[in-house]
Amino acid sequence: MQVLARNLVRRVSRSQVISRYAYSTQRVRDIGQPTPASHPHLMAEGELTPGMRIEEYIGRRKKLAELLPQNSLAIISSAPVKMMTDVVPYTFRQEADYLYLTGCQQPGGVAVLSDEHGLCMFMPETTPNDIAWQGEVAGVDAASEVFKAEQAYPMSKLPEILSGMIRKSSKVFHNDQTASQTYTKLDEFKNSASLGKVKSLSSLTHELRLIKSPAELKLMRESASIACQGLLKTMLHSKGCPDEGILAAKVEYECRIRGAQRMAFNSVVGGGSNASVIHYSRNDQRIKDGDLVLLDMGCELHGYLSDLTRTWPPCGKFSSLQEELYDLILQTNKESIKLCKPGTTIRQLNTYSADMLCNGLMKMGILKNRRLYGHLNPTSIGHYLGMDVHDSSSVGYDRPLEPGSVITIEPGVYIPSSFNCPERFQGIGIRIEDDVLITETGYEVLTGSMPKEIKHIETLLNNHCHENAAQSFASFSS
């Protein structure tokens, strides 16, 4: 009986080993970006990118093909790889139109769309050496099987095939901001350009990208939620670590650990007079006790961005002067958001907010002449937001807002240290920025969970900060 039991255990154990071995060695194809097979924790079956099904990409291409004039061609190049040194590239970010239409997150490709050919993708060709150094990339097979292109060719075929397509086309549309010599050096392209047949594609793609689908809005809500959590954690950290560089690192860390792939842009962390520099990015100063810090940040989640700004005193208490100026910006933010609804334009919102700010600054004695208002705020009240920070940039600010569009509302004042006003106001910068979705009945503030009321900020800073933050900063300083 003992011998029989031992033999049975051996057979069972061997079976389990074989089963585990067969399962663990099952090969998952790597195409250079996440797929449902390689990243089941991120993507469901049928999704091309997390949260976005292949049918959505096919629908976008169909809509663009319908916008193209008859017998026209659209050429969309992937973003180029930019080098930090001779062999070290900067972190790659895909060109928004190429990602929007193909779902391909990798460099080296050119997509061509027409009513006659559908989507034709020219894909990079790799050598074993490329793969050894950079890993697998999507090729011709992935173009057909994963991205569902009607036609797919290696890049070496582009001159011959694309030249023929251009020759037969009455107009050629392309993204002139990311044009690639892969096709612009072709004689047929140069001939079409000389005859005035080459047009910018952005006027068409930006129209499509302006109104977000339910899947896009889900990603934008998630991106905004991550940004709010990251900025809140950073605000709480600031009382013990009032240092621009530390706060820049903290906000990126908090966003990345929550799933963001990268920041939407280099965060602006301006303490004191640095906050009056609108796109300040050095982030290398200590923040003086009693000064405000302005932190403008956003993160990217699977191609969709957030953009959020808060201004607060790391010491935990607004001075009466800071409170007076901050309250003007806060009320302008809140009143401008109330006006967000279908039919309103960004231009109208900007006029309203500028009047409100100008009147307030005049009342405080900061502004003596309304014509000088542009010196204190040269920016618009906001911009479109989506796959780019300034999304759909070819769509003007006089376009009536529609349900499904997302904009920022970001009133601010930036008083240079040299500005002719009472000295106590010189060198102060304050901005309060939120992301706002236009709905059928009005608006939804995507960043509404991030505190901005003075009493809420002070309560958070004084009652909910990390107990060991001061010790951490002291350790860093020494």
XYZ file of C-alpha atoms in Angstrom:
478
model
C 0.000 0.000 0.000
C 2.846 2.427 0.853
C 4.557 1.635 -2.488
C 1.278 2.255 -4.348
C 0.829 5.559 -2.523
C 4.374 6.665 -3.339
C 3.889 5.820 -7.028
C 0.576 7.703 -7.078
C 2.205 10.774 -5.524
C 4.987 10.601 -8.094
C 2.471 10.423 -10.963
C 0.376 13.270 -9.564
C 3.436 15.418 -8.900
C 4.826 14.781 -12.365
C 1.470 15.651 -13.916
C 1.342 18.905 -11.956
C 4.877 19.789 -12.990
C 4.110 19.129 -16.658
C 0.907 21.151 -16.420
C 2.664 24.087 -14.769
C 5.531 23.875 -17.244
C 3.187 23.910 -20.229
C 1.271 26.883 -18.839
C 4.295 28.965 -17.849
C 6.005 28.609 -21.199
C 3.014 29.619 -23.286
C 4.390 32.317 -25.558
C 2.615 35.693 -25.567
C 3.359 37.673 -28.679
C 5.105 40.998 -28.065
C 4.242 43.764 -30.553
C 5.994 46.573 -28.711
C 2.930 47.872 -26.838
C 0.294 46.450 -24.470
C -2.308 43.994 -25.800
C -5.050 42.072 -23.972
C -2.816 38.970 -24.097
C 0.326 40.631 -22.726
C -1.386 43.060 -20.298
C -4.681 41.461 -19.158
C -4.542 43.626 -16.006
C -4.832 46.732 -18.203
C -6.936 45.702 -21.182
C -10.047 43.678 -21.925
C -10.395 41.465 -24.969
C -11.190 43.576 -28.039
C -9.456 46.711 -26.759
C -6.663 48.230 -28.822
C -5.532 50.527 -26.039
C -6.729 50.408 -22.409
C -10.359 51.478 -22.332
C -10.618 51.847 -26.131
C -11.990 49.165 -28.447
C -10.752 48.628 -32.011
C -14.213 49.538 -33.351
C -13.736 53.094 -32.069
C -10.550 53.511 -34.103
C -12.220 52.090 -37.209
C -15.105 54.520 -36.715
C -12.718 57.471 -36.471
C -11.058 56.502 -39.735
C -14.422 56.210 -41.419
C -15.420 59.693 -40.246
C -12.148 61.191 -41.491
C -12.524 59.474 -44.868
C -15.988 61.052 -45.146
C -14.523 64.505 -44.465
C -11.859 64.152 -47.145
C -12.747 65.629 -50.554
C -13.303 63.102 -53.310
C -10.146 61.430 -54.614
C -8.042 62.780 -51.729
C -5.373 61.253 -49.555
C -4.477 61.769 -45.888
C -0.903 61.037 -44.771
C -0.242 60.781 -41.032
C 3.285 60.218 -39.793
C 4.150 58.880 -36.359
C 6.133 61.144 -34.051
C 9.899 61.099 -34.585
C 12.327 59.766 -32.016
C 14.214 62.708 -30.485
C 17.706 62.111 -29.191
C 19.136 63.335 -25.896
C 22.645 62.298 -26.951
C 23.986 60.311 -29.895
C 22.632 56.991 -28.564
C 20.153 57.965 -25.823
C 16.616 58.957 -26.888
C 14.180 61.140 -24.998
C 11.069 59.370 -23.750
C 8.869 58.799 -26.790
C 5.365 60.245 -27.016
C 3.184 59.433 -29.987
C 1.805 62.138 -32.274
C -1.845 62.618 -31.294
C -3.427 62.304 -34.766
C -1.479 59.127 -35.545
C -2.502 57.594 -32.212
C -6.102 58.775 -32.621
C -6.465 57.046 -35.988
C -4.317 53.925 -35.644
C -3.872 53.104 -31.952
C -0.179 52.471 -32.643
C 1.970 53.859 -29.828
C 5.351 53.339 -31.507
C 7.649 55.388 -33.769
C 8.718 54.680 -37.320
C 5.400 54.330 -39.123
C 3.405 56.253 -41.710
C -0.346 55.798 -42.136
C -2.232 56.685 -45.317
C -6.006 56.974 -45.455
C -8.261 57.286 -48.462
C -11.763 56.309 -49.482
C -10.370 53.975 -52.146
C -7.677 52.172 -50.118
C -8.985 52.461 -46.544
C -6.140 52.525 -44.017
C -2.729 51.648 -45.402
C 0.100 51.390 -42.857
C 3.802 51.438 -43.688
C 5.635 49.837 -40.785
C 9.268 49.961 -39.632
C 11.558 47.052 -40.424
C 13.820 45.837 -37.632
C 17.030 43.850 -37.479
C 18.031 41.396 -34.728
C 20.366 44.097 -33.446
C 17.461 46.567 -33.165
C 15.431 44.046 -31.209
C 18.357 43.228 -28.912
C 18.770 46.903 -27.994
C 15.211 48.257 -28.163
C 12.884 45.252 -28.029
C 10.120 44.104 -30.345
C 8.129 46.580 -32.416
C 4.889 46.330 -34.351
C 5.462 45.313 -37.948
C 3.399 44.509 -41.028
C 1.595 41.590 -39.371
C 0.508 43.725 -36.405
C -0.712 46.451 -38.773
C -3.177 44.009 -40.318
C -4.038 41.793 -37.370
C -3.964 44.223 -34.428
C -4.543 47.709 -35.890
C -6.881 46.337 -38.611
C -5.319 48.189 -41.538
C -6.771 47.211 -44.918
C -3.278 47.270 -46.416
C 0.139 46.970 -44.747
C 3.673 47.182 -46.144
C 7.230 47.452 -44.853
C 8.640 50.990 -44.939
C 10.950 50.069 -47.816
C 7.859 49.849 -50.054
C 6.658 53.364 -49.240
C 8.405 55.308 -52.055
C 6.951 53.091 -54.750
C 3.415 52.588 -53.374
C 2.791 56.042 -51.882
C 4.145 57.793 -54.974
C 1.500 56.012 -57.035
C -1.245 56.975 -54.571
C -0.199 60.646 -54.587
C -0.001 60.700 -58.368
C -3.649 59.637 -58.624
C -4.928 62.039 -55.935
C -6.453 65.461 -56.495
C -5.457 66.664 -52.984
C -3.062 65.473 -50.290
C -3.637 66.247 -46.615
C -0.912 65.772 -44.016
C 0.140 66.930 -40.559
C 2.629 69.632 -41.493
C 3.834 69.929 -37.864
C 5.209 66.368 -37.826
C 5.878 65.888 -41.532
C 8.440 63.182 -42.238
C 11.040 63.263 -44.982
C 10.068 59.660 -45.600
C 7.316 61.054 -47.815
C 7.981 64.805 -48.184
C 11.137 64.115 -50.219
C 9.175 62.090 -52.796
C 8.999 63.829 -56.199
C 5.254 63.244 -56.384
C 4.693 64.944 -53.016
C 6.907 67.907 -53.974
C 5.078 68.261 -57.288
C 1.687 68.254 -55.540
C 2.938 70.856 -53.068
C 4.185 73.104 -55.874
C 0.733 72.938 -57.488
C -1.023 73.885 -54.237
C -2.579 70.450 -53.796
C -1.067 69.785 -50.352
C -3.203 70.889 -47.379
C -3.003 70.678 -43.580
C -4.775 67.698 -42.070
C -5.207 69.232 -38.620
C -8.249 71.259 -39.678
C -10.047 67.931 -40.173
C -8.647 65.789 -37.356
C -9.032 68.541 -34.766
C -12.726 68.734 -35.637
C -13.068 65.008 -34.962
C -11.088 65.191 -31.717
C -13.062 68.159 -30.338
C -16.066 66.112 -29.172
C -15.078 63.188 -26.958
C -16.717 59.766 -27.035
C -17.913 58.034 -23.842
C -14.719 55.924 -23.839
C -12.543 59.038 -24.186
C -14.432 60.817 -21.400
C -13.951 57.831 -19.093
C -10.184 58.087 -19.586
C -10.263 61.861 -19.092
C -12.193 61.485 -15.839
C -9.637 58.940 -14.654
C -6.741 61.183 -15.705
C -8.298 64.116 -13.833
C -8.863 61.945 -10.757
C -5.215 60.846 -10.733
C -4.069 64.468 -11.100
C -6.265 65.555 -8.185
C -4.961 62.786 -5.925
C -1.367 63.523 -6.927
C -1.688 67.271 -6.345
C -3.495 66.804 -3.033
C -0.730 64.515 -1.760
C 1.834 67.095 -2.891
C -0.005 69.930 -1.195
C 0.004 68.003 2.088
C 3.717 67.253 1.648
C 4.589 70.917 1.061
C 4.309 72.097 4.652
C 7.318 70.062 5.735
C 9.141 70.208 2.386
C 8.714 73.701 0.907
C 11.088 73.119 -1.993
C 10.122 73.460 -5.671
C 12.191 70.506 -6.862
C 10.897 68.162 -4.173
C 7.288 69.108 -4.923
C 7.839 68.577 -8.668
C 9.213 65.106 -7.944
C 6.445 64.347 -5.467
C 3.588 65.205 -7.819
C 5.072 63.091 -10.619
C 5.624 60.163 -8.271
C 2.055 60.321 -6.962
C 0.627 60.377 -10.493
C 2.857 57.600 -11.800
C 2.078 55.169 -8.980
C -1.629 55.663 -9.729
C -1.210 54.530 -13.326
C -0.311 57.649 -15.329
C 2.253 56.934 -18.054
C 3.844 60.384 -17.816
C 3.165 63.986 -16.902
C 1.192 65.997 -19.443
C 3.962 68.636 -19.416
C 6.842 69.730 -17.202
C 5.141 70.745 -13.969
C 5.301 74.421 -12.997
C 6.205 74.734 -9.314
C 6.661 78.439 -8.648
C 7.261 79.671 -5.119
C 7.004 83.361 -4.282
C 7.823 85.619 -7.253
C 8.498 82.565 -9.463
C 4.724 82.066 -9.553
C 4.418 85.264 -11.585
C 6.334 83.572 -14.458
C 3.537 81.801 -16.335
C 5.539 78.859 -17.705
C 8.220 78.784 -15.021
C 9.886 75.363 -15.106
C 13.257 75.602 -13.339
C 11.744 74.336 -10.088
C 15.057 74.819 -8.237
C 14.267 77.205 -5.376
C 13.323 76.830 -1.725
C 9.940 78.377 -0.951
C 10.215 81.095 1.708
C 8.059 80.928 4.789
C 4.873 82.906 4.150
C 5.143 82.771 0.359
C 2.579 81.126 -1.910
C 3.428 78.289 -4.280
C 1.684 77.873 -7.629
C 1.681 74.293 -8.949
C 0.441 73.749 -12.505
C 0.464 70.068 -13.494
C -1.344 67.362 -15.407
C -0.843 63.730 -16.262
C -1.387 61.443 -19.228
C -3.443 58.265 -19.012
C -3.439 56.085 -22.141
C -3.236 59.110 -24.423
C -5.600 61.477 -22.562
C -4.533 64.432 -20.436
C -5.523 66.452 -17.419
C -4.425 70.025 -16.602
C -4.812 71.356 -13.063
C -3.465 74.298 -11.040
C -3.717 75.227 -7.389
C -1.994 77.968 -5.394
C -1.507 77.762 -1.628
C 0.750 78.808 1.283
C 2.888 75.833 2.391
C 3.135 77.455 5.845
C -0.574 76.679 6.280
C -2.040 80.183 6.442
C -2.904 82.797 3.805
C -1.965 86.349 4.784
C -4.795 88.889 4.599
C -3.245 90.350 1.427
C -2.876 86.908 -0.197
C -6.406 85.999 0.842
C -7.865 89.121 -0.769
C -6.153 88.503 -4.101
C -6.744 84.745 -3.996
C -10.459 85.262 -3.362
C -10.734 87.391 -6.515
C -9.205 84.577 -8.586
C -11.379 81.969 -6.849
C -14.620 83.842 -7.441
C -13.654 84.395 -11.092
C -12.970 80.666 -11.437
C -16.320 79.700 -9.896
C -18.400 82.275 -11.778
C -16.739 81.414 -15.114
C -17.456 77.714 -14.578
C -21.137 78.524 -13.953
C -21.297 80.019 -17.464
C -19.983 76.849 -19.122
C -22.770 75.335 -21.199
C -23.572 74.432 -24.815
C -23.581 77.502 -27.064
C -21.146 79.559 -24.980
C -17.718 80.231 -26.483
C -14.311 80.356 -24.847
C -14.042 83.905 -26.181
C -17.172 84.935 -24.251
C -15.900 83.230 -21.108
C -12.593 85.052 -21.499
C -14.291 88.445 -21.878
C -16.391 87.834 -18.781
C -13.464 86.659 -16.655
C -11.175 89.469 -17.835
C -13.782 92.076 -16.875
C -14.227 90.490 -13.445
C -10.488 90.334 -12.796
C -9.849 93.802 -14.157
C -12.550 95.349 -11.950
C -11.205 93.558 -8.898
C -7.598 94.578 -9.564
C -8.671 98.200 -10.068
C -10.592 98.122 -6.785
C -7.530 96.807 -4.917
C -5.312 99.524 -6.403
C -3.108 97.015 -8.219
C -4.255 98.220 -11.639
C -4.495 101.924 -12.335
C -5.293 101.701 -16.050
C -7.467 98.997 -17.627
C -5.236 98.996 -20.708
C -2.448 97.528 -18.580
C -4.471 94.423 -17.649
C -2.643 92.351 -20.293
C 0.606 92.877 -18.349
C -0.903 91.017 -15.392
C -2.706 88.300 -17.333
C -1.771 87.762 -20.994
C -3.463 84.344 -21.121
C -6.932 83.180 -22.144
C -9.403 81.935 -19.559
C -8.848 78.450 -20.968
C -8.335 76.094 -23.886
C -9.586 72.793 -25.267
C -8.209 69.680 -23.575
C -7.879 66.086 -24.749
C -5.036 64.126 -26.334
C -2.910 67.288 -26.289
C -2.773 69.932 -23.546
C -3.959 72.554 -26.038
C -6.151 70.083 -27.893
C -7.817 70.793 -31.250
C -5.725 73.948 -31.485
C -6.903 74.712 -35.028
C -10.467 75.154 -33.718
C -10.956 78.799 -32.768
C -12.236 80.168 -29.472
C -15.318 81.606 -31.190
C -16.760 78.112 -31.762
C -19.897 77.507 -29.664
C -19.159 74.809 -27.103
C -20.915 71.471 -27.585
C -21.668 68.571 -25.239
C -18.653 66.270 -25.110
C -16.008 68.973 -25.398
C -13.589 69.534 -22.506
C -12.019 72.893 -21.680
C -9.933 74.392 -18.898
C -11.041 77.333 -16.777
C -7.905 78.975 -15.382
C -8.146 82.602 -14.269
C -4.942 84.019 -12.864
C -2.913 87.080 -12.074
C 0.859 87.333 -12.491
C 2.299 90.522 -11.017
C 5.962 91.073 -11.953
C 8.250 92.332 -9.205
C 8.876 95.415 -11.349
C 5.184 96.233 -11.965
C 4.080 99.721 -10.940
C 1.693 98.907 -8.104
C 1.795 98.886 -4.287
C 4.967 97.051 -3.276
C 3.100 94.528 -1.121
C 1.513 93.035 -4.278
C 4.668 92.870 -6.369
C 5.927 89.419 -7.293
C 2.693 87.526 -6.532
C 1.307 84.918 -8.924
C -1.979 83.061 -8.415
C -3.843 80.691 -10.723
C -6.759 78.325 -10.059
C -7.379 75.901 -12.919
C -10.022 73.225 -13.414
C -10.969 70.840 -16.230
C -14.596 71.233 -17.307
C -16.707 68.901 -19.457
C -19.562 70.519 -21.360
C -22.727 68.439 -20.916
C -26.221 68.574 -22.449
C -27.477 70.656 -19.539
C -24.364 72.570 -18.505
C -21.068 71.327 -17.161
C -19.201 68.754 -15.072
C -16.009 69.770 -13.248
C -13.660 66.824 -13.771
C -11.206 68.194 -11.183
C -13.893 69.076 -8.651
C -12.427 66.807 -5.974
C -9.337 69.045 -5.613
C -9.884 71.632 -2.833
C -9.659 75.313 -3.702
C -11.590 77.121 -0.937
C -9.294 78.972 1.462
C -10.767 77.366 4.586
C -10.457 73.871 3.083
C -6.827 74.404 2.061
C -5.837 75.784 5.464
C -7.625 72.968 7.288
C -5.873 70.354 5.167
C -2.451 71.900 5.614
C -2.772 72.304 9.367
C -4.609 69.125 10.338
C -3.814 66.459 7.753
C -0.126 66.849 6.832
C 2.358 64.020 7.297
C 3.750 64.144 10.823
C 7.248 63.285 9.692
C 7.374 65.731 6.764
C 9.484 68.246 8.694
C 11.959 65.553 9.720
C 12.192 64.338 6.099
C 12.981 67.833 4.860
C 15.528 68.386 7.653
C 17.209 65.156 6.652
C 17.251 66.236 3.006
C 18.650 69.683 3.895
C 21.557 68.272 5.897
